[in-house]
Coordinates of C-alpha atoms and ligand atoms in Angstrom, one line a residue:
M1 CA 113.2 69.7 95.8
N2 CA 113.8 71.3 99.1
S3 CA 112.5 74.7 100.0
D4 CA 115.8 76.6 98.5
E5 CA 115.5 75.1 95.4
L6 CA 111.8 75.4 95.2
F7 CA 112.1 79.1 96.2
K8 CA 115.0 79.7 93.5
K9 CA 112.7 78.2 90.7
A10 CA 109.4 80.2 92.2
C11 CA 111.5 83.4 92.0
Q12 CA 111.8 82.8 88.3
Y13 CA 107.9 82.8 87.8
I14 CA 106.3 84.6 90.6
P15 CA 107.8 87.8 91.9
G16 CA 109.8 87.3 94.8
G17 CA 108.5 83.9 94.4
V18 CA 105.3 84.1 96.6
N19 CA 101.8 85.1 96.3
S20 CA 101.7 87.3 99.3
P21 CA 104.6 89.1 100.4
V22 CA 103.8 88.1 104.4
R23 CA 105.1 84.6 103.3
A24 CA 108.4 86.0 101.8
F25 CA 110.9 85.3 105.0
R26 CA 113.0 88.2 103.8
N27 CA 112.4 90.0 107.1
V28 CA 113.9 87.1 109.1
D29 CA 116.8 86.5 106.4
M30 CA 115.4 83.2 105.9
V31 CA 114.0 81.3 102.5
P32 CA 110.4 80.9 102.9
V33 CA 109.5 77.2 104.6
F34 CA 107.4 75.4 101.5
I35 CA 104.9 73.2 102.8
N36 CA 103.7 69.9 101.8
H37 CA 100.8 69.3 103.8
G38 CA 99.0 70.2 107.2
K39 CA 97.1 67.9 109.7
N40 CA 95.5 69.6 113.2
S41 CA 97.9 71.9 114.6
K42 CA 101.0 70.7 112.6
V43 CA 102.2 71.7 109.3
Y44 CA 105.1 69.1 107.1
D45 CA 107.3 71.1 104.9
V46 CA 108.4 69.8 101.4
E47 CA 111.4 67.4 103.0
G48 CA 109.0 66.0 105.8
K49 CA 110.1 68.4 108.4
E50 CA 107.4 69.0 111.4
Y51 CA 106.2 71.8 112.8
I52 CA 103.7 73.3 115.2
D53 CA 102.1 76.1 113.3
Y54 CA 101.0 79.4 115.0
I55 CA 100.1 80.7 111.6
G56 CA 97.2 79.0 111.0
S57 CA 96.9 80.1 107.6
W58 CA 96.9 83.9 109.0
G59 CA 93.9 83.1 111.3
P60 CA 91.2 81.0 109.2
L61 CA 92.0 77.5 110.5
I62 CA 90.8 77.8 113.9
L63 CA 90.1 74.3 114.1
G64 CA 93.3 72.9 112.6
H65 CA 94.7 71.7 109.2
S66 CA 92.8 69.4 107.6
N67 CA 90.0 68.7 110.4
D68 CA 88.3 65.7 109.6
E69 CA 85.2 66.9 111.3
I70 CA 85.0 69.7 108.8
I71 CA 86.6 68.1 105.5
S72 CA 84.6 64.6 105.7
N73 CA 83.0 64.0 102.4
I74 CA 83.8 67.5 100.9
E75 CA 84.4 65.9 97.6
Q76 CA 80.8 65.1 97.3
V77 CA 80.4 69.3 97.1
F78 CA 83.0 69.2 94.2
Q79 CA 81.0 66.2 92.4
K80 CA 77.9 68.4 92.3
G81 CA 80.0 71.1 90.3
T82 CA 82.2 74.2 91.3
S83 CA 80.5 77.1 90.6
F84 CA 77.1 78.2 89.1
G85 CA 76.7 81.9 88.5
L86 CA 73.5 80.9 89.5
P87 CA 72.1 80.9 93.3
T88 CA 72.4 78.0 95.8
E89 CA 70.7 77.1 99.1
K90 CA 74.4 77.2 101.0
E91 CA 74.8 80.8 100.3
I92 CA 71.5 81.6 102.4
K93 CA 72.7 79.1 104.9
L94 CA 76.1 81.0 105.9
A95 CA 74.1 84.6 105.4
K96 CA 71.8 83.6 107.9
M97 CA 74.4 82.2 110.3
M98 CA 76.2 85.4 110.3
C99 CA 73.5 87.6 110.8
D100 CA 71.8 85.4 113.5
A101 CA 75.7 85.6 115.2
Y102 CA 76.7 89.2 114.9
P103 CA 75.4 91.8 116.6
G104 CA 73.1 94.4 114.6
M105 CA 73.6 92.9 111.3
D106 CA 70.6 92.3 109.0
K107 CA 71.9 91.2 105.7
V108 CA 75.0 90.3 104.4
R109 CA 76.8 90.1 100.9
M110 CA 79.4 87.5 100.1
V111 CA 82.8 88.3 98.5
N112 CA 86.4 86.5 98.0
S113 CA 88.9 87.9 100.3
G114 CA 88.8 90.4 103.0
T115 CA 90.3 92.9 100.9
E116 CA 87.1 93.1 98.9
A117 CA 85.0 93.2 101.9
T118 CA 86.6 96.6 103.4
M119 CA 86.3 98.3 99.9
S120 CA 82.8 97.2 99.2
A121 CA 81.9 98.1 103.1
I122 CA 83.5 101.7 102.4
R123 CA 81.6 102.2 98.8
V124 CA 78.3 101.5 100.6
A125 CA 78.8 103.7 103.4
R126 CA 80.3 106.4 100.7
G127 CA 77.1 106.0 98.7
Y128 CA 74.8 105.9 101.4
T129 CA 76.3 109.2 103.6
G130 CA 76.7 111.3 100.3
K131 CA 80.1 111.9 101.4
D132 CA 83.9 111.1 100.9
K133 CA 86.3 111.3 103.4
I134 CA 87.3 108.1 105.5
I135 CA 89.1 108.0 108.7
K136 CA 91.4 104.7 109.4
F137 CA 93.9 104.5 111.7
E138 CA 97.4 104.0 111.5
G139 CA 98.8 100.5 111.5
N140 CA 95.3 99.1 111.0
Y141 CA 95.3 96.8 107.7
H142 CA 92.5 96.7 105.8
G143 CA 93.8 94.9 102.6
H144 CA 95.2 96.2 99.8
S145 CA 92.5 98.4 97.8
D146 CA 93.8 101.7 96.8
C147 CA 92.0 103.9 99.2
L148 CA 93.1 102.5 102.1
L149 CA 96.6 101.9 101.5
V150 CA 97.6 105.0 103.4
Q151 CA 100.6 105.1 105.3
A152 CA 101.1 106.0 108.6
G153 CA 104.4 107.6 109.2
S154 CA 104.8 111.0 111.3
G155 CA 103.1 113.5 110.0
A156 CA 100.4 111.8 108.2
L157 CA 97.8 113.2 110.1
T158 CA 98.0 116.0 108.4
F159 CA 99.5 115.3 104.7
Q160 CA 99.0 111.4 103.5
E161 CA 101.6 109.7 101.3
P162 CA 100.7 106.5 99.7
T163 CA 102.2 103.3 101.0
S164 CA 102.7 102.2 97.8
P165 CA 103.9 103.5 94.5
G166 CA 101.0 102.8 92.1
V167 CA 98.4 104.3 94.1
P168 CA 97.8 108.2 92.8
N169 CA 97.3 111.1 95.6
D170 CA 94.0 111.8 93.8
L171 CA 92.7 108.2 95.2
I172 CA 93.8 108.8 98.8
K173 CA 93.3 112.5 99.1
N174 CA 90.0 111.6 101.2
T175 CA 91.5 109.1 103.3
L176 CA 92.0 110.5 106.7
V177 CA 94.4 108.9 109.0
C178 CA 94.3 108.9 112.9
R179 CA 96.1 107.4 115.9
Y180 CA 95.3 104.1 117.3
N181 CA 93.4 104.1 121.1
D182 CA 93.5 108.0 120.5
L183 CA 89.6 109.4 120.7
D184 CA 90.8 113.1 121.4
D185 CA 92.5 112.7 117.5
V186 CA 89.6 111.4 116.1
V187 CA 87.4 114.3 117.8
K188 CA 89.9 117.0 116.1
M189 CA 89.7 115.3 112.6
I190 CA 86.0 115.1 112.6
E191 CA 85.8 119.0 113.6
K192 CA 88.3 119.8 110.7
N193 CA 86.2 118.1 108.4
K194 CA 82.7 118.6 109.8
G195 CA 80.0 117.1 108.1
E196 CA 82.4 115.6 105.5
I197 CA 83.3 112.3 106.9
A198 CA 81.1 109.1 105.5
C199 CA 83.0 106.6 108.0
I200 CA 85.4 105.3 110.0
I201 CA 86.7 102.0 109.9
L202 CA 89.1 100.2 112.1
E203 CA 90.1 97.0 113.3
P204 CA 88.6 96.9 116.8
I205 CA 91.5 94.3 118.1
A206 CA 94.6 95.3 115.9
C207 CA 96.3 92.3 114.5
N208 CA 98.6 93.7 112.1
M209 CA 100.7 95.6 114.0
G210 CA 101.4 93.2 116.3
L211 CA 98.7 92.5 118.5
V212 CA 97.0 95.5 120.2
E213 CA 93.7 95.3 121.7
G214 CA 91.7 98.5 121.0
E215 CA 90.7 100.3 124.9
R216 CA 87.4 99.8 125.8
S217 CA 86.6 103.5 126.3
F218 CA 88.3 104.4 122.7
I219 CA 85.9 101.3 121.1
R220 CA 83.0 103.0 122.9
G221 CA 84.0 106.7 122.3
L222 CA 83.8 106.3 118.6
R223 CA 80.5 104.7 118.6
E224 CA 79.1 107.7 120.7
L225 CA 81.0 110.0 118.4
C226 CA 79.7 108.2 114.9
D227 CA 75.9 108.4 116.0
K228 CA 76.6 112.2 117.1
E229 CA 77.9 112.9 113.6
N230 CA 76.3 110.6 111.5
I231 CA 79.4 109.0 110.6
I232 CA 79.3 105.0 109.7
L233 CA 80.9 102.6 111.9
I234 CA 82.6 100.0 110.4
F235 CA 84.5 97.3 112.2
D236 CA 87.0 95.4 110.1
E237 CA 86.6 91.6 112.0
V238 CA 88.6 90.1 109.3
I239 CA 90.8 88.3 112.1
S240 CA 88.4 88.9 114.7
G241 CA 85.4 87.7 114.0
F242 CA 84.2 84.2 115.0
R243 CA 87.7 84.0 116.5
I244 CA 87.7 86.6 119.6
Q245 CA 84.4 85.0 120.6
Y246 CA 81.3 83.6 118.3
D247 CA 79.7 87.5 117.9
G248 CA 83.4 88.6 117.5
A249 CA 84.6 91.9 118.8
A250 CA 81.1 93.5 118.7
G251 CA 80.2 90.8 121.2
Y252 CA 83.7 91.6 123.3
F253 CA 83.0 95.0 123.4
G254 CA 79.4 95.6 123.4
V255 CA 79.7 97.7 120.8
V256 CA 77.6 97.1 118.0
P257 CA 78.8 98.9 114.2
D258 CA 76.7 100.0 111.7
M259 CA 78.8 97.5 109.1
A260 CA 81.1 94.9 109.7
C261 CA 83.9 93.1 107.5
F262 CA 84.8 89.4 107.5
G263 CA 87.2 86.9 105.6
K264 CA 89.4 84.3 107.2
I265 CA 87.5 82.1 109.5
I266 CA 84.1 82.4 107.6
G267 CA 85.7 80.6 104.7
G268 CA 87.2 77.4 106.9
G269 CA 90.2 78.0 104.7
L270 CA 89.0 78.6 101.1
P271 CA 88.8 82.4 99.5
V272 CA 86.1 83.8 101.3
G273 CA 85.1 87.6 103.0
A274 CA 82.0 89.3 103.3
Y275 CA 80.5 92.4 104.6
G276 CA 77.3 93.3 106.3
G277 CA 75.2 95.5 108.3
K278 CA 72.0 96.8 109.2
A279 CA 69.5 96.9 106.2
R280 CA 69.1 100.7 105.9
L281 CA 73.0 100.2 104.6
M282 CA 73.1 96.7 102.9
D283 CA 70.0 97.7 101.1
M284 CA 71.9 100.2 98.8
V285 CA 73.8 97.6 97.3
S286 CA 73.2 96.4 93.9
P287 CA 70.8 95.1 92.4
L288 CA 68.5 96.9 95.6
G289 CA 70.1 99.5 95.3
P290 CA 72.7 101.7 93.0
V291 CA 75.8 101.2 94.7
Y292 CA 77.2 98.5 92.3
Q293 CA 79.2 95.3 94.0
A294 CA 79.7 92.1 91.8
G295 CA 81.5 88.8 91.8
T296 CA 81.5 86.0 89.6
L297 CA 82.9 83.5 92.2
S298 CA 81.0 85.0 95.1
G299 CA 79.5 82.9 97.3
N300 CA 80.7 79.7 95.8
P301 CA 79.4 76.3 96.9
L302 CA 82.6 74.8 98.2
A303 CA 84.0 77.9 100.0
M304 CA 80.1 78.4 101.3
E305 CA 80.0 74.7 102.4
M306 CA 83.4 74.8 104.3
G307 CA 82.0 78.3 106.0
I308 CA 79.0 76.8 107.2
R309 CA 80.5 73.7 109.0
Q310 CA 83.3 75.7 110.6
L311 CA 80.6 78.3 112.0
T312 CA 78.7 75.4 112.8
Y313 CA 81.2 73.7 114.8
L314 CA 82.1 76.9 116.6
K315 CA 78.6 77.5 117.3
D316 CA 77.7 74.3 118.9
H317 CA 81.3 73.8 120.4
P318 CA 81.6 77.0 122.7
E319 CA 84.4 75.1 124.4
V320 CA 86.4 75.8 121.5
Y321 CA 86.8 79.4 122.9
V322 CA 87.1 78.6 126.2
Y323 CA 90.3 76.2 125.2
I324 CA 91.6 78.5 122.4
N325 CA 92.1 81.1 125.1
E326 CA 93.2 79.2 128.2
Y327 CA 96.0 77.6 125.7
A328 CA 97.0 80.9 125.0
K329 CA 96.7 82.2 128.3
K330 CA 99.3 79.3 129.7
L331 CA 101.6 80.4 126.2
Q332 CA 101.3 84.0 127.8
E333 CA 102.6 83.0 131.4
G334 CA 105.0 80.6 130.1
M335 CA 106.6 83.2 128.3
E336 CA 106.2 85.8 130.8
K337 CA 108.3 83.4 133.1
I338 CA 110.9 82.9 131.1
I339 CA 111.2 86.8 130.3
A340 CA 111.2 87.5 133.9
D341 CA 113.5 84.7 134.7
Y342 CA 116.6 86.5 132.5
N343 CA 115.1 90.0 132.2
Y344 CA 114.9 89.9 128.7
P345 CA 113.6 93.2 127.2
C346 CA 110.3 92.0 125.7
H347 CA 106.5 91.5 126.5
V348 CA 103.6 90.0 125.4
Q349 CA 100.3 91.3 124.4
R350 CA 97.2 89.0 124.3
C351 CA 93.4 89.2 123.6
G352 CA 91.5 86.1 123.5
S353 CA 93.6 83.3 121.4
L354 CA 95.6 86.2 119.6
L355 CA 99.3 87.3 121.1
T356 CA 102.5 88.7 120.2
L357 CA 105.7 88.8 122.0
F358 CA 107.0 92.2 121.3
F359 CA 110.9 92.6 121.4
K360 CA 110.5 95.8 123.9
K361 CA 109.6 96.2 127.1
E362 CA 107.0 99.0 127.1
Q363 CA 103.4 98.1 126.1
V364 CA 102.3 98.9 122.6
K365 CA 99.2 101.0 122.3
N366 CA 99.8 102.6 118.8
Y367 CA 101.7 102.8 115.9
D368 CA 104.1 105.1 117.6
D369 CA 105.0 102.9 119.9
L370 CA 106.7 100.3 117.5
N371 CA 109.8 102.1 118.0
N372 CA 113.0 100.6 119.8
I373 CA 112.4 97.2 118.9
D374 CA 115.0 94.9 118.6
L375 CA 114.5 93.5 115.3
R376 CA 117.8 91.9 115.3
A377 CA 116.9 90.0 118.5
F378 CA 113.8 88.9 116.9
T379 CA 115.2 87.7 113.6
A380 CA 117.7 85.4 115.7
Y381 CA 114.9 84.2 117.9
Y382 CA 112.6 83.5 114.7
Q383 CA 115.2 81.5 113.2
E384 CA 115.8 79.4 116.2
M385 CA 112.4 78.4 116.7
V386 CA 111.9 77.7 113.0
R387 CA 114.7 75.7 113.6
Q388 CA 113.2 73.9 116.3
G389 CA 110.1 73.5 114.6
I390 CA 107.9 75.9 115.6
M391 CA 105.7 77.9 112.8
L392 CA 105.4 81.7 113.7
A393 CA 104.5 84.4 111.0
P394 CA 108.0 85.5 109.9
S395 CA 107.1 89.1 111.5
Q396 CA 107.4 91.1 114.7
F397 CA 104.5 92.8 113.7
E398 CA 101.8 89.6 113.4
G399 CA 100.1 87.7 115.9
I400 CA 100.3 84.0 116.9
F401 CA 97.2 82.5 116.3
I402 CA 96.1 79.5 118.5
G403 CA 94.0 76.8 117.0
Y404 CA 92.1 74.0 118.8
K405 CA 94.5 71.4 117.8
H406 CA 97.1 72.8 119.9
N407 CA 97.8 70.5 123.0
D408 CA 100.0 70.0 125.9
S409 CA 102.4 68.5 124.2
D410 CA 102.5 71.6 121.5
L411 CA 102.5 73.7 124.6
N412 CA 105.3 72.5 126.3
K413 CA 107.7 72.1 123.2
T414 CA 107.0 75.5 122.2
L415 CA 108.0 77.2 125.5
T416 CA 111.1 75.0 125.3
A417 CA 112.1 75.9 122.2
L418 CA 111.2 79.4 123.4
G419 CA 113.6 79.5 126.5
I420 CA 116.8 78.3 124.1
A421 CA 115.7 80.8 121.1
L422 CA 115.3 83.4 123.6
K423 CA 118.5 82.8 125.0
K424 CA 120.4 82.8 121.6
A425 CA 118.5 85.9 120.8
F426 CA 120.1 87.8 123.6
G427 CA 123.0 86.1 124.4
H428 CA 125.0 88.6 125.7
V429 CA 121.7 89.5 128.4
N430 CA 123.0 88.0 131.9
D431 CA 126.4 86.6 130.7
Ligands
PLP501 C1 94.1 89.5 106.4 C2 93.2 91.0 106.5 C3 92.4 91.6 105.7 C4 92.1 91.4 104.0 O1 92.1 90.3 103.9 P1 92.5 89.4 102.8 O2 91.6 88.3 102.3 O3 93.6 89.0 102.6 O4 92.2 89.9 101.3 C5 91.6 92.7 106.0 N1 91.6 93.1 107.2 C6 92.2 92.8 108.1 C7 92.4 93.0 109.6 C8 93.0 91.6 108.1 O5 93.7 90.9 108.7

């Protein structure tokens, strides 16, 4: 069956035919591409078509698909049993690796997804401070738990509405929303809610409204504010952790949060999340403390083993970061040359190995700046890229993920495709 046929069948049994809405290609007027397998920088669809893959499972596969070194003899782990509901040594090993890597992190608890990680970290911050209110930022995504699914439209600063039906207003009345990269906005929000705020959670490098890097003064300013006002600072490093550099955005900015959330890369493609931080906070977690959090499959041996292997490789091969950042830089420069040659109304934003080609000229610093994007042109560009065998996230508001297996030939093919795709998208420009 081809993707069209599989999608029809999938829609019969799975809502929208997909198990996560980001996989639907509705945005770009396409049917999802159903994948058969992946190897290194490529994925292959059910009809055998090859794509250079820039999704990398949305970040986890920083070392490429089915990387020989990472997966070798992995079946031996299976043969010893997949889950026990009892502790294993592997859990300690991954936890220690993460605590050794991440600034200021004394202890870490494994969960099964990024959603669980952020939800649990917030529970700990609330339990520890005895306060209910939290601050998040417009356009930052922290998974789909109720209190974090707050829409950030205009006027949302004072009146919150849930992004989704099914989230009662009562559950989000304590979620305050501020503008990203706007410290004054946070100062005002804290003033208005003096002594009532448990925590501030953010993506220090925002990857879910396109790539928008937090400004250094903003990130440092938040740390100072949190210290002054006794607020727990939580970095959501589910994408940035072990990607921007081995010690994440915390290392990149030189700012140590009180807690941090992880996912994606630390599972090497298996379902894993984790939250950790200072011992005084993490010791609040059950069974040591009163804040309850649990998980039947948390820390299961297969996921731990994949995480250990991937982090071990990254730790032992710092050249990975040099390589992926350099590749991303070359991709950016290639894109910028094409854009400049034809004066396309586009620009690129990049941080390390993450980048977004925005279909507008002006810099994007926060959610408000996501106006006037030429989504019609994005769709035309996207369809042409996929036709030419370049797999990108099917949305303007996502990033391009570079991995260690992307090679020079991939880079050249991508830029050639990009030149053609942009010409198609802006057929009217400079004709
Ligand atoms: C993907 C993501 C999450 C949610 O992780 P899941 O494993 O999908 O639940 C949370 N925060 C950020 C920044 C993410 O990119």
